[in-house]
Amino acid sequence: VTTIEGVHYGFFTPWTQQLTWRTWNYPWFMRDEIKDGIKYYSHLRNSLFPYIYSMAHKASETALPLCRALSLMYPENPEFDYVLNTYMFGDSILVSVFKPEVTLPEGTWIDYFTGDVYEGGRTIEYKLPEGKGGAMMIKAGSVFCTMKPTRYIEEKIPDNYFVNVYPGADGEFTLYED
């Protein structure tokens, strides 16, 4: 991972492995932009753990993968068969990587980074916010839990969760914790 786009993509996959500790890909040898990106995205992913874990549990019950092609989620739209850079990360989060074009399914989508609202059913030209490697859009009507980032997942069992509500449609979320 030597680009901010690669960092963005790497943290929005089911199994995250950054750097692989091969050759000279140690964080302390990387440009500040990449080091800052790794820190930002590791905190973001860690805070999303209740959502990711709940979606992984759902995947184990339904066989619906955590990362979902748009054509899987929206089979009525055949042009999604050719969208290679945009996918759903669980039920609520749309991720786009490596290209400025973001394909938005029907509905309203909220940019996680900026709060900008987009109407779907089209492809937009996305302007990357400073220090981000791709788009992260939340489907209107989404509800999901996050937590305060920790240094590692088992450092502390959360005392509380943050409930994130994105208005614009009806939604629900089942938090799974064991």
mmCIF file of the C-alpha atoms, coordinates in Angstrom:
data_MODEL
# 
_entry.id   MODEL 
# 
loop_
_atom_site.group_PDB 
_atom_site.id 
_atom_site.type_symbol 
_atom_site.label_atom_id 
_atom_site.label_alt_id 
_atom_site.label_comp_id 
_atom_site.label_asym_id 
_atom_site.label_entity_id 
_atom_site.label_seq_id 
_atom_site.pdbx_PDB_ins_code 
_atom_site.Cartn_x 
_atom_site.Cartn_y 
_atom_site.Cartn_z 
_atom_site.occupancy 
_atom_site.B_iso_or_equiv 
_atom_site.pdbx_formal_charge 
_atom_site.auth_seq_id 
_atom_site.auth_comp_id 
_atom_site.auth_asym_id 
_atom_site.auth_atom_id 
_atom_site.pdbx_PDB_model_num 
ATOM 1   C CA . VAL A 1 1   ? 0.000   0.000   0.000   1.00 0.00 ? 1   VAL A CA 1 
ATOM 2   C CA . THR A 1 2   ? 1.854   3.033   -1.233  1.00 0.00 ? 2   THR A CA 1 
ATOM 3   C CA . THR A 1 3   ? -1.052  5.263   -2.268  1.00 0.00 ? 3   THR A CA 1 
ATOM 4   C CA . ILE A 1 4   ? -3.900  6.800   -0.287  1.00 0.00 ? 4   ILE A CA 1 
ATOM 5   C CA . GLU A 1 5   ? -6.316  5.065   -2.674  1.00 0.00 ? 5   GLU A CA 1 
ATOM 6   C CA . GLY A 1 6   ? -4.784  1.713   -1.746  1.00 0.00 ? 6   GLY A CA 1 
ATOM 7   C CA . VAL A 1 7   ? -5.109  2.543   1.939   1.00 0.00 ? 7   VAL A CA 1 
ATOM 8   C CA . HIS A 1 8   ? -8.795  3.466   1.453   1.00 0.00 ? 8   HIS A CA 1 
ATOM 9   C CA . TYR A 1 9   ? -9.477  0.227   -0.412  1.00 0.00 ? 9   TYR A CA 1 
ATOM 10  C CA . GLY A 1 10  ? -7.478  -1.887  2.029   1.00 0.00 ? 10  GLY A CA 1 
ATOM 11  C CA . PHE A 1 11  ? -9.468  -0.743  5.032   1.00 0.00 ? 11  PHE A CA 1 
ATOM 12  C CA . PHE A 1 12  ? -12.806 -1.430  3.301   1.00 0.00 ? 12  PHE A CA 1 
ATOM 13  C CA . THR A 1 13  ? -12.303 -5.120  2.691   1.00 0.00 ? 13  THR A CA 1 
ATOM 14  C CA . PRO A 1 14  ? -13.462 -7.911  4.986   1.00 0.00 ? 14  PRO A CA 1 
ATOM 15  C CA . TRP A 1 15  ? -9.932  -8.793  6.062   1.00 0.00 ? 15  TRP A CA 1 
ATOM 16  C CA . THR A 1 16  ? -7.584  -5.849  6.403   1.00 0.00 ? 16  THR A CA 1 
ATOM 17  C CA . GLN A 1 17  ? -3.875  -6.346  6.089   1.00 0.00 ? 17  GLN A CA 1 
ATOM 18  C CA . GLN A 1 18  ? -1.897  -3.195  5.564   1.00 0.00 ? 18  GLN A CA 1 
ATOM 19  C CA . LEU A 1 19  ? 1.699   -2.960  4.431   1.00 0.00 ? 19  LEU A CA 1 
ATOM 20  C CA . THR A 1 20  ? 2.444   -6.720  4.655   1.00 0.00 ? 20  THR A CA 1 
ATOM 21  C CA . TRP A 1 21  ? 5.770   -5.810  6.253   1.00 0.00 ? 21  TRP A CA 1 
ATOM 22  C CA . ARG A 1 22  ? 7.709   -6.767  3.156   1.00 0.00 ? 22  ARG A CA 1 
ATOM 23  C CA . THR A 1 23  ? 10.519  -4.898  1.449   1.00 0.00 ? 23  THR A CA 1 
ATOM 24  C CA . TRP A 1 24  ? 10.568  -1.346  2.834   1.00 0.00 ? 24  TRP A CA 1 
ATOM 25  C CA . ASN A 1 25  ? 6.814   -0.881  3.340   1.00 0.00 ? 25  ASN A CA 1 
ATOM 26  C CA . TYR A 1 26  ? 7.127   0.053   7.003   1.00 0.00 ? 26  TYR A CA 1 
ATOM 27  C CA . PRO A 1 27  ? 4.913   2.954   8.105   1.00 0.00 ? 27  PRO A CA 1 
ATOM 28  C CA . TRP A 1 28  ? 7.857   5.022   9.339   1.00 0.00 ? 28  TRP A CA 1 
ATOM 29  C CA . PHE A 1 29  ? 9.445   4.946   5.860   1.00 0.00 ? 29  PHE A CA 1 
ATOM 30  C CA . MET A 1 30  ? 6.328   6.232   4.081   1.00 0.00 ? 30  MET A CA 1 
ATOM 31  C CA . ARG A 1 31  ? 5.358   9.721   3.051   1.00 0.00 ? 31  ARG A CA 1 
ATOM 32  C CA . ASP A 1 32  ? 3.418   11.705  5.662   1.00 0.00 ? 32  ASP A CA 1 
ATOM 33  C CA . GLU A 1 33  ? 0.278   11.532  3.486   1.00 0.00 ? 33  GLU A CA 1 
ATOM 34  C CA . ILE A 1 34  ? 0.319   7.726   3.629   1.00 0.00 ? 34  ILE A CA 1 
ATOM 35  C CA . LYS A 1 35  ? 1.181   7.560   7.348   1.00 0.00 ? 35  LYS A CA 1 
ATOM 36  C CA . ASP A 1 36  ? -1.647  10.007  8.120   1.00 0.00 ? 36  ASP A CA 1 
ATOM 37  C CA . GLY A 1 37  ? -4.012  8.023   5.885   1.00 0.00 ? 37  GLY A CA 1 
ATOM 38  C CA . ILE A 1 38  ? -3.171  4.747   7.598   1.00 0.00 ? 38  ILE A CA 1 
ATOM 39  C CA . LYS A 1 39  ? -3.782  6.336   10.994  1.00 0.00 ? 39  LYS A CA 1 
ATOM 40  C CA . TYR A 1 40  ? -7.081  7.922   9.892   1.00 0.00 ? 40  TYR A CA 1 
ATOM 41  C CA . TYR A 1 41  ? -8.438  4.794   8.212   1.00 0.00 ? 41  TYR A CA 1 
ATOM 42  C CA . SER A 1 42  ? -7.337  2.483   11.035  1.00 0.00 ? 42  SER A CA 1 
ATOM 43  C CA . HIS A 1 43  ? -9.265  4.652   13.514  1.00 0.00 ? 43  HIS A CA 1 
ATOM 44  C CA . LEU A 1 44  ? -12.253 4.783   11.157  1.00 0.00 ? 44  LEU A CA 1 
ATOM 45  C CA . ARG A 1 45  ? -12.316 1.011   10.670  1.00 0.00 ? 45  ARG A CA 1 
ATOM 46  C CA . ASN A 1 46  ? -11.866 0.412   14.381  1.00 0.00 ? 46  ASN A CA 1 
ATOM 47  C CA . SER A 1 47  ? -14.781 2.740   15.173  1.00 0.00 ? 47  SER A CA 1 
ATOM 48  C CA . LEU A 1 48  ? -16.911 0.858   12.616  1.00 0.00 ? 48  LEU A CA 1 
ATOM 49  C CA . PHE A 1 49  ? -16.238 -2.478  14.315  1.00 0.00 ? 49  PHE A CA 1 
ATOM 50  C CA . PRO A 1 50  ? -19.784 -2.897  15.743  1.00 0.00 ? 50  PRO A CA 1 
ATOM 51  C CA . TYR A 1 51  ? -21.182 -2.364  12.221  1.00 0.00 ? 51  TYR A CA 1 
ATOM 52  C CA . ILE A 1 52  ? -18.605 -4.646  10.568  1.00 0.00 ? 52  ILE A CA 1 
ATOM 53  C CA . TYR A 1 53  ? -19.068 -7.392  13.162  1.00 0.00 ? 53  TYR A CA 1 
ATOM 54  C CA . SER A 1 54  ? -22.852 -7.198  12.831  1.00 0.00 ? 54  SER A CA 1 
ATOM 55  C CA . MET A 1 55  ? -22.592 -7.394  9.029   1.00 0.00 ? 55  MET A CA 1 
ATOM 56  C CA . ALA A 1 56  ? -20.183 -10.358 9.328   1.00 0.00 ? 56  ALA A CA 1 
ATOM 57  C CA . HIS A 1 57  ? -22.710 -12.111 11.560  1.00 0.00 ? 57  HIS A CA 1 
ATOM 58  C CA . LYS A 1 58  ? -25.421 -11.391 9.005   1.00 0.00 ? 58  LYS A CA 1 
ATOM 59  C CA . ALA A 1 59  ? -23.137 -12.817 6.297   1.00 0.00 ? 59  ALA A CA 1 
ATOM 60  C CA . SER A 1 60  ? -22.710 -16.012 8.298   1.00 0.00 ? 60  SER A CA 1 
ATOM 61  C CA . GLU A 1 61  ? -26.497 -16.413 8.491   1.00 0.00 ? 61  GLU A CA 1 
ATOM 62  C CA . THR A 1 62  ? -27.444 -15.386 4.946   1.00 0.00 ? 62  THR A CA 1 
ATOM 63  C CA . ALA A 1 63  ? -24.316 -16.101 2.837   1.00 0.00 ? 63  ALA A CA 1 
ATOM 64  C CA . LEU A 1 64  ? -24.505 -12.481 1.646   1.00 0.00 ? 64  LEU A CA 1 
ATOM 65  C CA . PRO A 1 65  ? -20.872 -11.291 1.645   1.00 0.00 ? 65  PRO A CA 1 
ATOM 66  C CA . LEU A 1 66  ? -19.643 -8.256  3.538   1.00 0.00 ? 66  LEU A CA 1 
ATOM 67  C CA . CYS A 1 67  ? -18.382 -6.678  0.282   1.00 0.00 ? 67  CYS A CA 1 
ATOM 68  C CA . ARG A 1 68  ? -21.194 -6.789  -2.255  1.00 0.00 ? 68  ARG A CA 1 
ATOM 69  C CA . ALA A 1 69  ? -21.085 -5.952  -5.931  1.00 0.00 ? 69  ALA A CA 1 
ATOM 70  C CA . LEU A 1 70  ? -23.741 -3.449  -6.974  1.00 0.00 ? 70  LEU A CA 1 
ATOM 71  C CA . SER A 1 71  ? -25.109 -6.041  -9.399  1.00 0.00 ? 71  SER A CA 1 
ATOM 72  C CA . LEU A 1 72  ? -25.737 -8.377  -6.454  1.00 0.00 ? 72  LEU A CA 1 
ATOM 73  C CA . MET A 1 73  ? -27.561 -5.742  -4.431  1.00 0.00 ? 73  MET A CA 1 
ATOM 74  C CA . TYR A 1 74  ? -29.435 -4.148  -7.340  1.00 0.00 ? 74  TYR A CA 1 
ATOM 75  C CA . PRO A 1 75  ? -30.019 -6.960  -9.868  1.00 0.00 ? 75  PRO A CA 1 
ATOM 76  C CA . GLU A 1 76  ? -32.723 -4.966  -11.657 1.00 0.00 ? 76  GLU A CA 1 
ATOM 77  C CA . ASN A 1 77  ? -30.051 -2.612  -12.991 1.00 0.00 ? 77  ASN A CA 1 
ATOM 78  C CA . PRO A 1 78  ? -28.012 -4.528  -15.639 1.00 0.00 ? 78  PRO A CA 1 
ATOM 79  C CA . GLU A 1 79  ? -25.474 -1.714  -16.129 1.00 0.00 ? 79  GLU A CA 1 
ATOM 80  C CA . PHE A 1 80  ? -24.197 -2.431  -12.606 1.00 0.00 ? 80  PHE A CA 1 
ATOM 81  C CA . ASP A 1 81  ? -22.695 -5.632  -14.046 1.00 0.00 ? 81  ASP A CA 1 
ATOM 82  C CA . TYR A 1 82  ? -19.916 -3.407  -15.441 1.00 0.00 ? 82  TYR A CA 1 
ATOM 83  C CA . VAL A 1 83  ? -19.222 -1.269  -12.357 1.00 0.00 ? 83  VAL A CA 1 
ATOM 84  C CA . LEU A 1 84  ? -15.857 -2.414  -11.033 1.00 0.00 ? 84  LEU A CA 1 
ATOM 85  C CA . ASN A 1 85  ? -14.842 0.377   -8.659  1.00 0.00 ? 85  ASN A CA 1 
ATOM 86  C CA . THR A 1 86  ? -17.940 0.765   -6.468  1.00 0.00 ? 86  THR A CA 1 
ATOM 87  C CA . TYR A 1 87  ? -19.421 -1.744  -4.042  1.00 0.00 ? 87  TYR A CA 1 
ATOM 88  C CA . MET A 1 88  ? -21.510 -2.018  -0.907  1.00 0.00 ? 88  MET A CA 1 
ATOM 89  C CA . PHE A 1 89  ? -19.682 -2.628  2.366   1.00 0.00 ? 89  PHE A CA 1 
ATOM 90  C CA . GLY A 1 90  ? -22.506 -4.215  4.334   1.00 0.00 ? 90  GLY A CA 1 
ATOM 91  C CA . ASP A 1 91  ? -26.061 -2.908  4.134   1.00 0.00 ? 91  ASP A CA 1 
ATOM 92  C CA . SER A 1 92  ? -25.439 0.823   4.526   1.00 0.00 ? 92  SER A CA 1 
ATOM 93  C CA . ILE A 1 93  ? -22.008 1.882   3.258   1.00 0.00 ? 93  ILE A CA 1 
ATOM 94  C CA . LEU A 1 94  ? -21.134 2.348   -0.406  1.00 0.00 ? 94  LEU A CA 1 
ATOM 95  C CA . VAL A 1 95  ? -17.404 2.444   -1.156  1.00 0.00 ? 95  VAL A CA 1 
ATOM 96  C CA . SER A 1 96  ? -15.779 3.642   -4.350  1.00 0.00 ? 96  SER A CA 1 
ATOM 97  C CA . VAL A 1 97  ? -12.073 3.344   -5.144  1.00 0.00 ? 97  VAL A CA 1 
ATOM 98  C CA . PHE A 1 98  ? -9.410  4.087   -7.766  1.00 0.00 ? 98  PHE A CA 1 
ATOM 99  C CA . LYS A 1 99  ? -11.578 6.267   -10.062 1.00 0.00 ? 99  LYS A CA 1 
ATOM 100 C CA . PRO A 1 100 ? -13.338 9.607   -9.595  1.00 0.00 ? 100 PRO A CA 1 
ATOM 101 C CA . GLU A 1 101 ? -16.579 8.175   -11.000 1.00 0.00 ? 101 GLU A CA 1 
ATOM 102 C CA . VAL A 1 102 ? -18.943 6.955   -8.277  1.00 0.00 ? 102 VAL A CA 1 
ATOM 103 C CA . THR A 1 103 ? -22.000 4.977   -9.339  1.00 0.00 ? 103 THR A CA 1 
ATOM 104 C CA . LEU A 1 104 ? -24.902 5.677   -6.989  1.00 0.00 ? 104 LEU A CA 1 
ATOM 105 C CA . PRO A 1 105 ? -27.926 3.367   -6.960  1.00 0.00 ? 105 PRO A CA 1 
ATOM 106 C CA . GLU A 1 106 ? -31.411 4.890   -6.715  1.00 0.00 ? 106 GLU A CA 1 
ATOM 107 C CA . GLY A 1 107 ? -32.120 6.759   -3.505  1.00 0.00 ? 107 GLY A CA 1 
ATOM 108 C CA . THR A 1 108 ? -30.385 9.409   -1.463  1.00 0.00 ? 108 THR A CA 1 
ATOM 109 C CA . TRP A 1 109 ? -26.735 9.037   -0.444  1.00 0.00 ? 109 TRP A CA 1 
ATOM 110 C CA . ILE A 1 110 ? -24.800 11.033  2.157   1.00 0.00 ? 110 ILE A CA 1 
ATOM 111 C CA . ASP A 1 111 ? -21.050 11.545  1.818   1.00 0.00 ? 111 ASP A CA 1 
ATOM 112 C CA . TYR A 1 112 ? -19.566 10.311  5.092   1.00 0.00 ? 112 TYR A CA 1 
ATOM 113 C CA . PHE A 1 113 ? -16.578 12.639  4.837   1.00 0.00 ? 113 PHE A CA 1 
ATOM 114 C CA . THR A 1 114 ? -18.293 15.894  3.855   1.00 0.00 ? 114 THR A CA 1 
ATOM 115 C CA . GLY A 1 115 ? -21.997 15.466  4.666   1.00 0.00 ? 115 GLY A CA 1 
ATOM 116 C CA . ASP A 1 116 ? -22.913 16.367  1.072   1.00 0.00 ? 116 ASP A CA 1 
ATOM 117 C CA . VAL A 1 117 ? -26.144 14.766  -0.133  1.00 0.00 ? 117 VAL A CA 1 
ATOM 118 C CA . TYR A 1 118 ? -26.478 13.146  -3.560  1.00 0.00 ? 118 TYR A CA 1 
ATOM 119 C CA . GLU A 1 119 ? -29.484 11.792  -5.385  1.00 0.00 ? 119 GLU A CA 1 
ATOM 120 C CA . GLY A 1 120 ? -28.738 8.370   -6.800  1.00 0.00 ? 120 GLY A CA 1 
ATOM 121 C CA . GLY A 1 121 ? -29.611 6.656   -10.022 1.00 0.00 ? 121 GLY A CA 1 
ATOM 122 C CA . ARG A 1 122 ? -26.565 8.136   -11.711 1.00 0.00 ? 122 ARG A CA 1 
ATOM 123 C CA . THR A 1 123 ? -22.794 8.253   -11.827 1.00 0.00 ? 123 THR A CA 1 
ATOM 124 C CA . ILE A 1 124 ? -21.143 11.317  -10.341 1.00 0.00 ? 124 ILE A CA 1 
ATOM 125 C CA . GLU A 1 125 ? -17.668 12.797  -10.619 1.00 0.00 ? 125 GLU A CA 1 
ATOM 126 C CA . TYR A 1 126 ? -16.425 12.698  -7.038  1.00 0.00 ? 126 TYR A CA 1 
ATOM 127 C CA . LYS A 1 127 ? -13.920 15.219  -5.731  1.00 0.00 ? 127 LYS A CA 1 
ATOM 128 C CA . LEU A 1 128 ? -11.782 13.513  -3.124  1.00 0.00 ? 128 LEU A CA 1 
ATOM 129 C CA . PRO A 1 129 ? -11.642 15.343  0.191   1.00 0.00 ? 129 PRO A CA 1 
ATOM 130 C CA . GLU A 1 130 ? -8.138  16.130  1.426   1.00 0.00 ? 130 GLU A CA 1 
ATOM 131 C CA . GLY A 1 131 ? -6.397  13.015  2.754   1.00 0.00 ? 131 GLY A CA 1 
ATOM 132 C CA . LYS A 1 132 ? -9.064  10.559  1.596   1.00 0.00 ? 132 LYS A CA 1 
ATOM 133 C CA . GLY A 1 133 ? -8.533  7.811   -0.972  1.00 0.00 ? 133 GLY A CA 1 
ATOM 134 C CA . GLY A 1 134 ? -12.051 7.266   -2.281  1.00 0.00 ? 134 GLY A CA 1 
ATOM 135 C CA . ALA A 1 135 ? -15.724 7.795   -1.627  1.00 0.00 ? 135 ALA A CA 1 
ATOM 136 C CA . MET A 1 136 ? -17.653 6.519   1.372   1.00 0.00 ? 136 MET A CA 1 
ATOM 137 C CA . MET A 1 137 ? -21.383 7.100   0.993   1.00 0.00 ? 137 MET A CA 1 
ATOM 138 C CA . ILE A 1 138 ? -24.101 6.194   3.464   1.00 0.00 ? 138 ILE A CA 1 
ATOM 139 C CA . LYS A 1 139 ? -27.527 5.167   2.223   1.00 0.00 ? 139 LYS A CA 1 
ATOM 140 C CA . ALA A 1 140 ? -30.290 7.481   3.497   1.00 0.00 ? 140 ALA A CA 1 
ATOM 141 C CA . GLY A 1 141 ? -32.350 5.723   6.133   1.00 0.00 ? 141 GLY A CA 1 
ATOM 142 C CA . SER A 1 142 ? -29.354 3.849   7.491   1.00 0.00 ? 142 SER A CA 1 
ATOM 143 C CA . VAL A 1 143 ? -28.944 3.246   11.179  1.00 0.00 ? 143 VAL A CA 1 
ATOM 144 C CA . PHE A 1 144 ? -25.817 1.623   12.581  1.00 0.00 ? 144 PHE A CA 1 
ATOM 145 C CA . CYS A 1 145 ? -23.605 1.612   15.637  1.00 0.00 ? 145 CYS A CA 1 
ATOM 146 C CA . THR A 1 146 ? -20.011 2.719   15.984  1.00 0.00 ? 146 THR A CA 1 
ATOM 147 C CA . MET A 1 147 ? -17.690 2.911   18.964  1.00 0.00 ? 147 MET A CA 1 
ATOM 148 C CA . LYS A 1 148 ? -14.849 5.035   20.223  1.00 0.00 ? 148 LYS A CA 1 
ATOM 149 C CA . PRO A 1 149 ? -11.646 3.858   18.490  1.00 0.00 ? 149 PRO A CA 1 
ATOM 150 C CA . THR A 1 150 ? -9.281  1.749   20.558  1.00 0.00 ? 150 THR A CA 1 
ATOM 151 C CA . ARG A 1 151 ? -5.651  0.811   19.986  1.00 0.00 ? 151 ARG A CA 1 
ATOM 152 C CA . TYR A 1 152 ? -6.727  -2.759  19.263  1.00 0.00 ? 152 TYR A CA 1 
ATOM 153 C CA . ILE A 1 153 ? -10.115 -4.456  19.215  1.00 0.00 ? 153 ILE A CA 1 
ATOM 154 C CA . GLU A 1 154 ? -9.830  -6.342  22.501  1.00 0.00 ? 154 GLU A CA 1 
ATOM 155 C CA . GLU A 1 155 ? -8.280  -3.463  24.435  1.00 0.00 ? 155 GLU A CA 1 
ATOM 156 C CA . LYS A 1 156 ? -11.593 -2.637  26.088  1.00 0.00 ? 156 LYS A CA 1 
ATOM 157 C CA . ILE A 1 157 ? -15.148 -3.856  25.688  1.00 0.00 ? 157 ILE A CA 1 
ATOM 158 C CA . PRO A 1 158 ? -17.135 -0.719  24.830  1.00 0.00 ? 158 PRO A CA 1 
ATOM 159 C CA . ASP A 1 159 ? -19.231 0.750   27.648  1.00 0.00 ? 159 ASP A CA 1 
ATOM 160 C CA . ASN A 1 160 ? -21.454 2.393   25.088  1.00 0.00 ? 160 ASN A CA 1 
ATOM 161 C CA . TYR A 1 161 ? -21.996 2.693   21.379  1.00 0.00 ? 161 TYR A CA 1 
ATOM 162 C CA . PHE A 1 162 ? -22.804 5.639   19.166  1.00 0.00 ? 162 PHE A CA 1 
ATOM 163 C CA . VAL A 1 163 ? -25.987 5.240   17.160  1.00 0.00 ? 163 VAL A CA 1 
ATOM 164 C CA . ASN A 1 164 ? -25.606 6.830   13.721  1.00 0.00 ? 164 ASN A CA 1 
ATOM 165 C CA . VAL A 1 165 ? -28.873 7.774   12.038  1.00 0.00 ? 165 VAL A CA 1 
ATOM 166 C CA . TYR A 1 166 ? -28.980 8.979   8.443   1.00 0.00 ? 166 TYR A CA 1 
ATOM 167 C CA . PRO A 1 167 ? -32.471 10.375  7.777   1.00 0.00 ? 167 PRO A CA 1 
ATOM 168 C CA . GLY A 1 168 ? -34.284 10.226  4.482   1.00 0.00 ? 168 GLY A CA 1 
ATOM 169 C CA . ALA A 1 169 ? -35.888 6.778   4.518   1.00 0.00 ? 169 ALA A CA 1 
ATOM 170 C CA . ASP A 1 170 ? -36.997 4.101   6.943   1.00 0.00 ? 170 ASP A CA 1 
ATOM 171 C CA . GLY A 1 171 ? -34.207 1.968   8.300   1.00 0.00 ? 171 GLY A CA 1 
ATOM 172 C CA . GLU A 1 172 ? -33.225 -0.474  10.981  1.00 0.00 ? 172 GLU A CA 1 
ATOM 173 C CA . PHE A 1 173 ? -30.099 -2.101  12.350  1.00 0.00 ? 173 PHE A CA 1 
ATOM 174 C CA . THR A 1 174 ? -29.528 -5.145  14.514  1.00 0.00 ? 174 THR A CA 1 
ATOM 175 C CA . LEU A 1 175 ? -26.384 -4.921  16.613  1.00 0.00 ? 175 LEU A CA 1 
ATOM 176 C CA . TYR A 1 176 ? -24.762 -8.289  17.116  1.00 0.00 ? 176 TYR A CA 1 
ATOM 177 C CA . GLU A 1 177 ? -22.366 -8.725  20.002  1.00 0.00 ? 177 GLU A CA 1 
ATOM 178 C CA . ASP A 1 178 ? -21.366 -11.899 21.740  1.00 0.00 ? 178 ASP A CA 1 
# 
